[in-house]
């Protein structure tokens, strides 16, 4: 078995601030994902990475940057936090089978 | 553009009843349809999945019914228990592809 660890669990930022979320997996999976979860809107894909150093934009990539410098880690940066923004950011990984394995999320609040 | 739609947004059933959650999709190229279950404070976890070559998949008290012609599917939770109270997401992807598209979820409450 393996685990996806997301840090921090809770993140409070100020408007305009640059914020970084981190994700580590020990499954040895090639593909990793960042999703944003808003109440009533489901999960929307921000970025995904097929392998180390690869980055692919999802449907919601504007306002975000991502980095995959190691196979085991995938970081997401909010380039300029929006006032009153509240969302949960979920990291996931996948190997050849279609199953996504998710972390427990980072809950972002912007004051 | 919402490629995967779920209904209802929320559903309340009594313990022992069958809960029915619906999902529809637009892209005919999708051929793999997993359902994920999410409890508060946790990430989603795979519950059950079906491929488009099948019209039914059962696992314990969970059954997916799939209609390729109509591009819709449903998740039936038989003999619902309070522990089944969670948010359920329908998702879709193409075999060999990397993008997984999720619906907006159905929040299920099973009342004792």
mmCIF file of C-alpha atoms in Angstrom:
data_model
loop_
_atom_site.group_PDB
_atom_site.id
_atom_site.type_symbol
_atom_site.label_atom_id
_atom_site.label_comp_id
_atom_site.label_asym_id
_atom_site.label_seq_id
_atom_site.Cartn_x
_atom_site.Cartn_y
_atom_site.Cartn_z
ATOM 1 C CA UNK A 1 0.000 0.000 0.000
ATOM 2 C CA UNK A 2 0.946 3.627 -0.188
ATOM 3 C CA UNK A 3 -0.097 7.048 0.922
ATOM 4 C CA UNK A 4 -0.484 10.569 -0.437
ATOM 5 C CA UNK A 5 0.588 13.289 1.972
ATOM 6 C CA UNK A 6 -0.532 16.851 1.413
ATOM 7 C CA UNK A 7 0.922 19.789 3.306
ATOM 8 C CA UNK A 8 -0.228 21.957 4.853
ATOM 9 C CA UNK A 9 -3.672 20.661 5.833
ATOM 10 C CA UNK A 10 -4.924 24.206 6.363
ATOM 11 C CA UNK A 11 -3.589 27.318 4.635
ATOM 12 C CA UNK A 12 -4.667 30.860 5.381
ATOM 13 C CA UNK A 13 -3.409 33.553 3.056
ATOM 14 C CA UNK A 14 -3.806 37.215 2.281
ATOM 15 C CA UNK A 15 -5.179 38.676 -0.934
ATOM 16 C CA UNK A 16 -2.462 38.859 -3.595
ATOM 17 C CA UNK A 17 -0.159 36.467 -1.781
ATOM 18 C CA UNK A 18 1.696 33.666 -3.550
ATOM 19 C CA UNK A 19 0.931 30.355 -1.837
ATOM 20 C CA UNK A 20 2.470 26.911 -2.361
ATOM 21 C CA UNK A 21 0.834 23.566 -1.675
ATOM 22 C CA UNK A 22 2.865 20.363 -1.554
ATOM 23 C CA UNK A 23 2.060 16.731 -2.296
ATOM 24 C CA UNK A 24 4.160 13.603 -1.755
ATOM 25 C CA UNK A 25 3.304 10.021 -2.785
ATOM 26 C CA UNK A 26 5.073 6.760 -1.972
ATOM 27 C CA UNK A 27 3.139 4.570 -4.427
ATOM 28 C CA UNK A 28 5.892 5.099 -7.022
ATOM 29 C CA UNK A 29 3.151 6.195 -9.446
ATOM 30 C CA UNK A 30 4.070 7.994 -12.653
ATOM 31 C CA UNK A 31 1.062 10.290 -12.986
ATOM 32 C CA UNK A 32 -0.009 12.933 -10.472
ATOM 33 C CA UNK A 33 -2.884 15.398 -10.395
ATOM 34 C CA UNK A 34 -4.082 18.565 -8.718
ATOM 35 C CA UNK A 35 -7.831 19.098 -8.418
ATOM 36 C CA UNK A 36 -9.756 21.955 -6.877
ATOM 37 C CA UNK A 37 -12.953 21.121 -4.980
ATOM 38 C CA UNK A 38 -15.564 23.842 -4.462
ATOM 39 C CA UNK A 39 -18.866 23.213 -2.775
ATOM 40 C CA UNK A 40 -21.453 22.208 -5.362
ATOM 41 C CA UNK A 41 -18.966 22.195 -8.239
ATOM 42 C CA UNK A 42 -17.254 18.882 -7.856
ATOM 43 C CA UNK A 43 -13.596 18.362 -8.677
ATOM 44 C CA UNK A 44 -11.990 20.453 -11.404
ATOM 45 C CA UNK A 45 -8.607 19.575 -12.859
ATOM 46 C CA UNK A 46 -5.917 22.231 -12.447
ATOM 47 C CA UNK A 47 -2.713 20.484 -13.555
ATOM 48 C CA UNK A 48 -1.493 16.980 -14.110
ATOM 49 C CA UNK A 49 1.912 15.433 -14.708
ATOM 50 C CA UNK A 50 2.503 12.210 -16.626
ATOM 51 C CA UNK A 51 6.058 11.782 -15.400
ATOM 52 C CA UNK A 52 8.867 13.639 -13.653
ATOM 53 C CA UNK A 53 9.396 17.126 -15.134
ATOM 54 C CA UNK A 54 6.230 16.877 -17.234
ATOM 55 C CA UNK A 55 3.377 19.377 -16.778
ATOM 56 C CA UNK A 56 -0.025 19.410 -18.483
ATOM 57 C CA UNK A 57 -2.694 22.088 -18.014
ATOM 58 C CA UNK A 58 -6.158 21.125 -16.917
ATOM 59 C CA UNK A 59 -9.377 23.081 -17.319
ATOM 60 C CA UNK A 60 -8.645 25.446 -14.417
ATOM 61 C CA UNK A 61 -4.926 26.206 -14.770
ATOM 62 C CA UNK A 62 -5.190 30.007 -14.998
ATOM 63 C CA UNK A 63 -3.874 31.559 -11.795
ATOM 64 C CA UNK A 64 -1.806 28.494 -10.883
ATOM 65 C CA UNK A 65 1.666 27.132 -11.515
ATOM 66 C CA UNK A 66 2.840 23.588 -10.868
ATOM 67 C CA UNK A 67 6.156 21.818 -10.457
ATOM 68 C CA UNK A 68 7.142 18.124 -10.696
ATOM 69 C CA UNK A 69 10.853 17.985 -9.950
ATOM 70 C CA UNK A 70 10.773 14.463 -8.508
ATOM 71 C CA UNK A 71 8.631 11.452 -9.307
ATOM 72 C CA UNK A 72 7.325 11.388 -5.750
ATOM 73 C CA UNK A 73 6.361 15.056 -5.391
ATOM 74 C CA UNK A 74 4.065 17.522 -7.121
ATOM 75 C CA UNK A 75 3.688 21.129 -5.981
ATOM 76 C CA UNK A 76 1.003 23.660 -6.800
ATOM 77 C CA UNK A 77 1.390 27.432 -6.491
ATOM 78 C CA UNK A 78 -1.474 29.885 -6.302
ATOM 79 C CA UNK A 79 0.166 32.827 -8.041
ATOM 80 C CA UNK A 80 -2.065 35.542 -6.518
ATOM 81 C CA UNK A 81 -4.634 34.549 -3.920
ATOM 82 C CA UNK A 82 -8.108 36.002 -4.457
ATOM 83 C CA UNK A 83 -9.923 37.659 -1.546
ATOM 84 C CA UNK A 84 -12.596 35.486 0.138
ATOM 85 C CA UNK A 85 -11.461 32.456 -1.829
ATOM 86 C CA UNK A 86 -12.230 29.183 -0.089
ATOM 87 C CA UNK A 87 -11.558 25.795 -1.605
ATOM 88 C CA UNK A 88 -10.064 22.387 -0.990
ATOM 89 C CA UNK A 89 -7.133 21.354 -3.164
ATOM 90 C CA UNK A 90 -6.790 17.621 -3.708
ATOM 91 C CA UNK A 91 -3.684 15.845 -4.950
ATOM 92 C CA UNK A 92 -3.944 12.397 -6.530
ATOM 93 C CA UNK A 93 -1.709 9.842 -8.196
ATOM 94 C CA UNK A 94 -2.252 6.983 -10.633
ATOM 95 C CA UNK A 95 -0.275 4.207 -12.274
ATOM 96 C CA UNK A 96 -1.403 2.106 -15.261
ATOM 97 C CA UNK A 97 -4.816 1.220 -13.821
ATOM 98 C CA UNK A 98 -7.378 3.956 -13.911
ATOM 99 C CA UNK A 99 -7.802 4.281 -10.140
ATOM 100 C CA UNK A 100 -6.902 7.654 -8.671
ATOM 101 C CA UNK A 101 -5.537 7.691 -5.124
ATOM 102 C CA UNK A 102 -6.248 10.953 -3.321
ATOM 103 C CA UNK A 103 -4.711 12.778 -0.417
ATOM 104 C CA UNK A 104 -6.923 14.291 2.258
ATOM 105 C CA UNK A 105 -6.578 17.804 0.856
ATOM 106 C CA UNK A 106 -5.353 21.284 1.692
ATOM 107 C CA UNK A 107 -8.075 23.670 2.795
ATOM 108 C CA UNK A 108 -7.368 27.209 1.595
ATOM 109 C CA UNK A 109 -8.908 30.348 3.052
ATOM 110 C CA UNK A 110 -7.979 33.796 1.761
ATOM 111 C CA UNK A 111 -8.708 36.763 3.997
ATOM 112 C CA UNK B 1 -18.480 22.987 -20.285
ATOM 113 C CA UNK B 2 -19.670 20.300 -17.919
ATOM 114 C CA UNK B 3 -18.910 16.950 -19.465
ATOM 115 C CA UNK B 4 -20.226 14.866 -16.563
ATOM 116 C CA UNK B 5 -23.485 15.745 -14.829
ATOM 117 C CA UNK B 6 -24.863 14.278 -11.630
ATOM 118 C CA UNK B 7 -28.281 14.382 -10.026
ATOM 119 C CA UNK B 8 -29.670 14.927 -7.545
ATOM 120 C CA UNK B 9 -27.321 17.343 -5.815
ATOM 121 C CA UNK B 10 -28.439 15.905 -2.475
ATOM 122 C CA UNK B 11 -30.486 12.904 -1.472
ATOM 123 C CA UNK B 12 -31.936 11.696 1.802
ATOM 124 C CA UNK B 13 -33.140 8.126 2.249
ATOM 125 C CA UNK B 14 -34.187 6.030 5.236
ATOM 126 C CA UNK B 15 -31.991 3.243 6.517
ATOM 127 C CA UNK B 16 -32.697 0.059 4.553
ATOM 128 C CA UNK B 17 -33.912 1.852 1.422
ATOM 129 C CA UNK B 18 -32.193 1.814 -1.960
ATOM 130 C CA UNK B 19 -30.497 5.079 -2.876
ATOM 131 C CA UNK B 20 -30.267 5.868 -6.600
ATOM 132 C CA UNK B 21 -27.676 8.355 -7.838
ATOM 133 C CA UNK B 22 -27.648 9.440 -11.465
ATOM 134 C CA UNK B 23 -24.895 10.464 -13.856
ATOM 135 C CA UNK B 24 -24.776 11.456 -17.530
ATOM 136 C CA UNK B 25 -21.919 12.315 -19.848
ATOM 137 C CA UNK B 26 -21.398 14.060 -23.170
ATOM 138 C CA UNK B 27 -18.218 12.652 -24.665
ATOM 139 C CA UNK B 28 -18.827 9.364 -26.491
ATOM 140 C CA UNK B 29 -15.104 8.609 -26.293
ATOM 141 C CA UNK B 30 -15.323 8.029 -22.524
ATOM 142 C CA UNK B 31 -15.208 4.309 -21.798
ATOM 143 C CA UNK B 32 -14.366 4.024 -18.113
ATOM 144 C CA UNK B 33 -16.701 5.269 -15.376
ATOM 145 C CA UNK B 34 -15.617 5.091 -11.732
ATOM 146 C CA UNK B 35 -17.648 6.216 -8.748
ATOM 147 C CA UNK B 36 -15.748 7.735 -5.841
ATOM 148 C CA UNK B 37 -16.980 8.052 -2.258
ATOM 149 C CA UNK B 38 -15.869 10.943 -0.078
ATOM 150 C CA UNK B 39 -16.341 11.362 3.676
ATOM 151 C CA UNK B 40 -15.936 14.790 5.310
ATOM 152 C CA UNK B 41 -12.309 15.738 5.823
ATOM 153 C CA UNK B 42 -11.028 12.994 3.545
ATOM 154 C CA UNK B 43 -10.120 12.669 -0.108
ATOM 155 C CA UNK B 44 -12.360 10.673 -2.474
ATOM 156 C CA UNK B 45 -11.756 6.922 -2.673
ATOM 157 C CA UNK B 46 -12.730 4.534 -5.460
ATOM 158 C CA UNK B 47 -15.962 2.701 -4.674
ATOM 159 C CA UNK B 48 -16.838 0.826 -7.870
ATOM 160 C CA UNK B 49 -16.232 1.256 -11.603
ATOM 161 C CA UNK B 50 -17.621 0.058 -14.922
ATOM 162 C CA UNK B 51 -16.340 -0.097 -18.488
ATOM 163 C CA UNK B 52 -18.573 0.828 -21.410
ATOM 164 C CA UNK B 53 -18.584 -2.756 -22.732
ATOM 165 C CA UNK B 54 -20.708 -3.759 -19.722
ATOM 166 C CA UNK B 55 -24.186 -2.691 -18.748
ATOM 167 C CA UNK B 56 -24.052 -3.704 -15.096
ATOM 168 C CA UNK B 57 -21.458 -4.053 -12.360
ATOM 169 C CA UNK B 58 -22.114 -5.256 -8.826
ATOM 170 C CA UNK B 59 -19.918 -5.136 -5.769
ATOM 171 C CA UNK B 60 -21.539 -5.924 -2.442
ATOM 172 C CA UNK B 61 -24.539 -3.655 -2.033
ATOM 173 C CA UNK B 62 -23.387 -1.278 -4.789
ATOM 174 C CA UNK B 63 -24.549 -1.677 -8.399
ATOM 175 C CA UNK B 64 -23.836 0.427 -11.473
ATOM 176 C CA UNK B 65 -26.340 0.335 -14.328
ATOM 177 C CA UNK B 66 -24.904 1.676 -17.581
ATOM 178 C CA UNK B 67 -26.725 2.768 -20.748
ATOM 179 C CA UNK B 68 -24.251 3.499 -23.542
ATOM 180 C CA UNK B 69 -26.888 4.587 -26.053
ATOM 181 C CA UNK B 70 -28.353 7.144 -23.675
ATOM 182 C CA UNK B 71 -24.928 8.090 -22.245
ATOM 183 C CA UNK B 72 -26.046 7.732 -18.682
ATOM 184 C CA UNK B 73 -25.429 5.544 -15.683
ATOM 185 C CA UNK B 74 -26.708 5.187 -12.165
ATOM 186 C CA UNK B 75 -25.344 3.954 -8.865
ATOM 187 C CA UNK B 76 -27.749 1.940 -6.718
ATOM 188 C CA UNK B 77 -26.951 1.532 -3.044
ATOM 189 C CA UNK B 78 -29.056 -1.313 -1.714
ATOM 190 C CA UNK B 79 -30.070 -1.518 1.962
ATOM 191 C CA UNK B 80 -28.508 1.901 2.688
ATOM 192 C CA UNK B 81 -26.893 2.338 6.106
ATOM 193 C CA UNK B 82 -26.030 5.536 8.016
ATOM 194 C CA UNK B 83 -22.368 4.715 7.353
ATOM 195 C CA UNK B 84 -23.063 5.168 3.623
ATOM 196 C CA UNK B 85 -23.741 8.862 4.237
ATOM 197 C CA UNK B 86 -21.117 10.587 2.095
ATOM 198 C CA UNK B 87 -20.646 12.509 -1.133
ATOM 199 C CA UNK B 88 -20.523 10.359 -4.269
ATOM 200 C CA UNK B 89 -18.747 11.481 -7.414
ATOM 201 C CA UNK B 90 -19.245 10.021 -10.863
ATOM 202 C CA UNK B 91 -16.182 10.311 -13.104
ATOM 203 C CA UNK B 92 -15.275 9.480 -16.694
ATOM 204 C CA UNK B 93 -12.120 8.871 -18.690
ATOM 205 C CA UNK B 94 -10.803 7.266 -21.882
ATOM 206 C CA UNK B 95 -8.691 4.138 -21.752
ATOM 207 C CA UNK B 96 -5.084 5.172 -22.301
ATOM 208 C CA UNK B 97 -5.885 8.806 -21.552
ATOM 209 C CA UNK B 98 -4.785 10.775 -18.530
ATOM 210 C CA UNK B 99 -7.625 13.241 -17.972
ATOM 211 C CA UNK B 100 -10.292 12.163 -15.501
ATOM 212 C CA UNK B 101 -13.443 14.314 -15.485
ATOM 213 C CA UNK B 102 -15.622 14.457 -12.394
ATOM 214 C CA UNK B 103 -19.245 15.380 -11.875
ATOM 215 C CA UNK B 104 -20.355 17.838 -9.208
ATOM 216 C CA UNK B 105 -21.283 15.109 -6.741
ATOM 217 C CA UNK B 106 -24.362 13.865 -4.877
ATOM 218 C CA UNK B 107 -24.469 14.285 -1.123
ATOM 219 C CA UNK B 108 -26.241 11.271 0.362
ATOM 220 C CA UNK B 109 -27.706 11.231 3.853
ATOM 221 C CA UNK B 110 -29.054 7.958 5.217
ATOM 222 C CA UNK B 111 -31.336 8.563 8.179
ATOM 223 C CA UNK B 112 -31.681 5.877 10.859
#
